[in-house]
Coordinates of C-alpha atoms in Angstrom, one line a residue:
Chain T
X1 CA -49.4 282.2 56.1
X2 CA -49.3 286.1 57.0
X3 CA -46.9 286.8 59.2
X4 CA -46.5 289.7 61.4
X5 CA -42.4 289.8 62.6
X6 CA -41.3 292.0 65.4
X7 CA -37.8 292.2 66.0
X8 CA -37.2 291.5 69.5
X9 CA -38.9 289.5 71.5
X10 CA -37.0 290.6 75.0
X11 CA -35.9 294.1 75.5
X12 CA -34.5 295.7 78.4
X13 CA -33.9 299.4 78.4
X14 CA -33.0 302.1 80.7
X15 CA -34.9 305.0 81.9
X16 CA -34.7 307.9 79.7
X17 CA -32.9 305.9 76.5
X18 CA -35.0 306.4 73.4
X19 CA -36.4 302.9 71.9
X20 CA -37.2 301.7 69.0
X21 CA -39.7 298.6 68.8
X22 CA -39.9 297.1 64.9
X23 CA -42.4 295.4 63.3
X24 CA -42.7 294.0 59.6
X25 CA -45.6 291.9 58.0
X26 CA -45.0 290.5 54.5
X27 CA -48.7 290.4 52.8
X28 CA -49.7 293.6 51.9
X29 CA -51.6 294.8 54.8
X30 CA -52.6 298.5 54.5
X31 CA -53.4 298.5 58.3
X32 CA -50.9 298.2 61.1
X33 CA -51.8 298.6 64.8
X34 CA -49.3 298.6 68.3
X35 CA -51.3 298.1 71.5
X36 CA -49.7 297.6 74.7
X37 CA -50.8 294.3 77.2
X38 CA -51.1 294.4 80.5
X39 CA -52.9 292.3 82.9
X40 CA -56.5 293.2 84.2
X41 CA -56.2 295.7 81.2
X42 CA -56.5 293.6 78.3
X43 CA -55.5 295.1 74.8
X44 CA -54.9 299.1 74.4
X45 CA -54.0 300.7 71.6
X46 CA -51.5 302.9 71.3
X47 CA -51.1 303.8 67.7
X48 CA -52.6 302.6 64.0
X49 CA -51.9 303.3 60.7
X50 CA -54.1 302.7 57.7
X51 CA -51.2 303.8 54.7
X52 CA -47.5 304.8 54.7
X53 CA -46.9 307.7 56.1
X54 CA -50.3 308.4 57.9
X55 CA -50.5 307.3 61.2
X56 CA -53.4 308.1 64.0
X57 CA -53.7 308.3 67.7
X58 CA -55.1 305.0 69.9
X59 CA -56.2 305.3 73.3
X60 CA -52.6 305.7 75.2
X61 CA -50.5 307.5 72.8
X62 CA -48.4 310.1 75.7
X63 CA -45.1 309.1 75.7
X64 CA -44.9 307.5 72.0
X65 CA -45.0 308.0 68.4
X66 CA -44.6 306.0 65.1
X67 CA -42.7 305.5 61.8
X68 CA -44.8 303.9 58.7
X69 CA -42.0 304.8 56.0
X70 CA -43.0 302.2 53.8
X71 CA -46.0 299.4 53.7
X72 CA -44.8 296.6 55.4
X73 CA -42.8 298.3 58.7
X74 CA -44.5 300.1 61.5
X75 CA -42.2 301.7 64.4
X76 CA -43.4 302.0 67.5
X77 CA -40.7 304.6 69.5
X78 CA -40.5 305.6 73.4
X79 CA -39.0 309.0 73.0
X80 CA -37.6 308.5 76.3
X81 CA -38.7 305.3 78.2
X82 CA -39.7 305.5 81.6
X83 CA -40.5 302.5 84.1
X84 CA -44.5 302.8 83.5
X85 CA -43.7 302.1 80.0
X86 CA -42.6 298.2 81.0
X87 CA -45.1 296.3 79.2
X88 CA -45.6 293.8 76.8
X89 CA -46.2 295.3 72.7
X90 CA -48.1 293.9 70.4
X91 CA -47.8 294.5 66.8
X92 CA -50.7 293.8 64.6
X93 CA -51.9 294.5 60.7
X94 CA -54.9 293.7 58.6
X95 CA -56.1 294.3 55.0
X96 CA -58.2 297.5 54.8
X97 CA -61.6 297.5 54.0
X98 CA -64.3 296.6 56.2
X99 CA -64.3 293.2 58.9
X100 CA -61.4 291.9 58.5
X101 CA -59.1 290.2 61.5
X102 CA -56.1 291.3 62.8
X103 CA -52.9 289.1 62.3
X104 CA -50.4 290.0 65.8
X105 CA -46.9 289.7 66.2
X106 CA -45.6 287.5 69.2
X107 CA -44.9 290.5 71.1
X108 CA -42.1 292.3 72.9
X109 CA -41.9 292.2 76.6
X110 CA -40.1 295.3 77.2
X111 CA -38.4 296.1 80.9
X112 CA -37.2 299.5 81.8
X113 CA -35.1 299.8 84.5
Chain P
X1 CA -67.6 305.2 70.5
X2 CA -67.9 301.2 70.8
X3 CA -66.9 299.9 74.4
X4 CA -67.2 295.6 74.9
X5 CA -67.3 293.8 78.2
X6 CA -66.0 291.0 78.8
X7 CA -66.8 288.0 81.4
X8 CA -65.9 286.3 83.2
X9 CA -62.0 287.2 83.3
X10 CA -61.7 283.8 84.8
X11 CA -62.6 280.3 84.2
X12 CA -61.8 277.1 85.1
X13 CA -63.2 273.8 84.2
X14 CA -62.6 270.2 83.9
X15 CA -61.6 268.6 80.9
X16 CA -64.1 267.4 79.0
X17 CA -66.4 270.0 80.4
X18 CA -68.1 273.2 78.1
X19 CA -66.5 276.6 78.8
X20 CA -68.5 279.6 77.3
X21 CA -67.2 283.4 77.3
X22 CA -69.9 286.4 76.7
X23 CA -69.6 289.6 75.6
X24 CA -71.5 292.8 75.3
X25 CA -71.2 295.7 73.3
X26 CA -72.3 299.3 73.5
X27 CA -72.6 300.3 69.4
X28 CA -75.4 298.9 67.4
X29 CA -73.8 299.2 63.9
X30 CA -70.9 297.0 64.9
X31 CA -71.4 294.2 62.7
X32 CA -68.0 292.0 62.7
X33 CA -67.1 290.2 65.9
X34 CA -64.0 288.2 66.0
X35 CA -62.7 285.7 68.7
X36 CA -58.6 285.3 69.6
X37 CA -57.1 283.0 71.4
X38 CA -53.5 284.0 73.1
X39 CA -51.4 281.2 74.8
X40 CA -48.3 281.9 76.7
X41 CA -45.7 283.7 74.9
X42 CA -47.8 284.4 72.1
X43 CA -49.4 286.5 70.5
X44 CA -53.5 286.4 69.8
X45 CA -54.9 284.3 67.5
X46 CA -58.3 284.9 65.7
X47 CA -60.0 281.7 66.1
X48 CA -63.1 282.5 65.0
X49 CA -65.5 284.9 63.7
X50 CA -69.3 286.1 63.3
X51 CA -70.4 288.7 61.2
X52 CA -74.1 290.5 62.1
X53 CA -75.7 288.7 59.5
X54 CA -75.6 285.4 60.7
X55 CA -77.0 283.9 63.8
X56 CA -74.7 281.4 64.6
X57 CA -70.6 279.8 63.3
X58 CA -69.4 276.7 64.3
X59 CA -66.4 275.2 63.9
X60 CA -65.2 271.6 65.0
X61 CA -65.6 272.1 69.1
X62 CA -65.8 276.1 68.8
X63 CA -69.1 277.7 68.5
X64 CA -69.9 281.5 68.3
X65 CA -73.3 283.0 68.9
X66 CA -74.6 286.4 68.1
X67 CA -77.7 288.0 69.7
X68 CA -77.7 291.2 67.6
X69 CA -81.1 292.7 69.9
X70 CA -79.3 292.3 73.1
X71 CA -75.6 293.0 71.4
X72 CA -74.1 290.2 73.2
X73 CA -72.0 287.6 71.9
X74 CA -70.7 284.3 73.1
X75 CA -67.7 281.6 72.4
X76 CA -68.5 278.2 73.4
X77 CA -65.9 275.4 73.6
X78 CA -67.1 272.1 74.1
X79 CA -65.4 269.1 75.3
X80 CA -62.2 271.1 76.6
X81 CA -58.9 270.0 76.2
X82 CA -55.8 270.8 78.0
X83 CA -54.4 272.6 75.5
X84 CA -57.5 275.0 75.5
X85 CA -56.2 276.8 78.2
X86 CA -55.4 280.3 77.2
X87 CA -56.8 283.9 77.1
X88 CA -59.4 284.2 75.1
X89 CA -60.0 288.3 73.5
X90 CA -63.6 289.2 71.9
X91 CA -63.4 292.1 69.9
X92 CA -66.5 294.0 68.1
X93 CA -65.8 296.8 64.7
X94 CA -68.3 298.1 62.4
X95 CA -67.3 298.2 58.9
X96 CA -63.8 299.9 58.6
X97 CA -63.4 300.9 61.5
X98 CA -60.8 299.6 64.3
X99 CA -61.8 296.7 66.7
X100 CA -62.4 297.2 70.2
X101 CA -61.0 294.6 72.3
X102 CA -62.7 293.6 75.7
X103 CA -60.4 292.4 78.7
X104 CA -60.0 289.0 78.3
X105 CA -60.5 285.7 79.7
X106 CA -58.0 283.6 81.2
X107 CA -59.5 279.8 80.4
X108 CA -58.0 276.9 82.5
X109 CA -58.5 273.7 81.7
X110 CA -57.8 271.1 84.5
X111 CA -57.2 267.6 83.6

């Protein structure tokens, strides 16, 4: 089965530390995607990546960025986290090419105090 | 760009009942619309899927239908269980391009 591993599944950070959120799948996906979850507000995407080393903007990106260094690892980083930023994250990654599903991560439930 | 609505964000029936979910989208080139299926704690699931050039995919008590003139799209459950209870995500993408996600639907199913 693909598998889509993010590192933590609890985090809790304070305001203004720098975070790093992980995420690894193991079958080749070109595509990797980090949306954000929060309720009434469904799925938003905050970044995507469609090879190592290229990554684009999603709908929310202010107040993150990403890593793709090699295939299999995407980074999601809060430069410096901030209370608004306490949200679930949900990794995700697909093969490239056209219509084809997204396989997520169990997500992090991050809590910035 | 593609935007899908999703309704109701709420439902609850009894088990045993039929539950069904719709969607619309706004881009008529979309042409692969997935289902997922999040329970607590988890993260989403794809369930099931349509692609724009067939009608209708069934699987076991899951059912999707595609109405490609009036870009709507529906999941139907029948015979709910218990353990159906969940968000359910549709999501809409046209060739290699990103899915859009609507809002979800928080499915309860009371026994």
């Amino acid at each position: 089965d693909v598998k889509v591993t993010q590192s933590s599944r609890y985090l809790v950070k304070r305001t203004g530390e720098k975070v790093f959120l992980e995420c690894v799948q193991d079958m080749d996906h070109e595509n990797m995607f980090w949306y954000r979850q929060d309720p009434g507000l469904g799925l938003r995407l905050i970044y995507f990546s469609y090879d190592v080393k290229m990554k684009e903007k999603g709908d929310i990106p202010e107040g993150y960025s990403v890593s793709r260094e090699k295939k299999e690892r995407f980074s999601l980083i809060l430069e410096s986290a901030s209370t608004n930023q306490t949200s679930m994250y949900l990794c995700a990654s697909s093969f490239g090419g056209p219509n084809y599903g997204y396989t997520f991560g169990s997500g992090t439930r991050l809590t910035v105090v | 760009g593609e935007n899908v609505e999703q309704h109701p964000s709420t439902l609850s029936v009894q088990e045993g009942d039929s539950a069904v979910i719709k969607c619309t989208y706004s881009d008529s080139a979309s042409n692969y619309f997935p289902w997922y299926k999040q329970e607590l704690g988890k993260g989403p699931q794809l369930i099931i899927d349509i692609r724009s050039n067939v009608g209708e995919k069934k699987d076991q008590r899951i059912a999707v239908t595609l109405n490609k003139t009036a870009k709507h799209f529906s999941l139907h459950i029948t015979e709910t269980q218990p353990e159906d209870s969940a968000v359910y995500f549709c999501a809409a993408s046209k060739n290699t391009d990103k899915l859009i996600f609507g809002t979800g639907t928080r499915l309860q199913v009371f026994p």
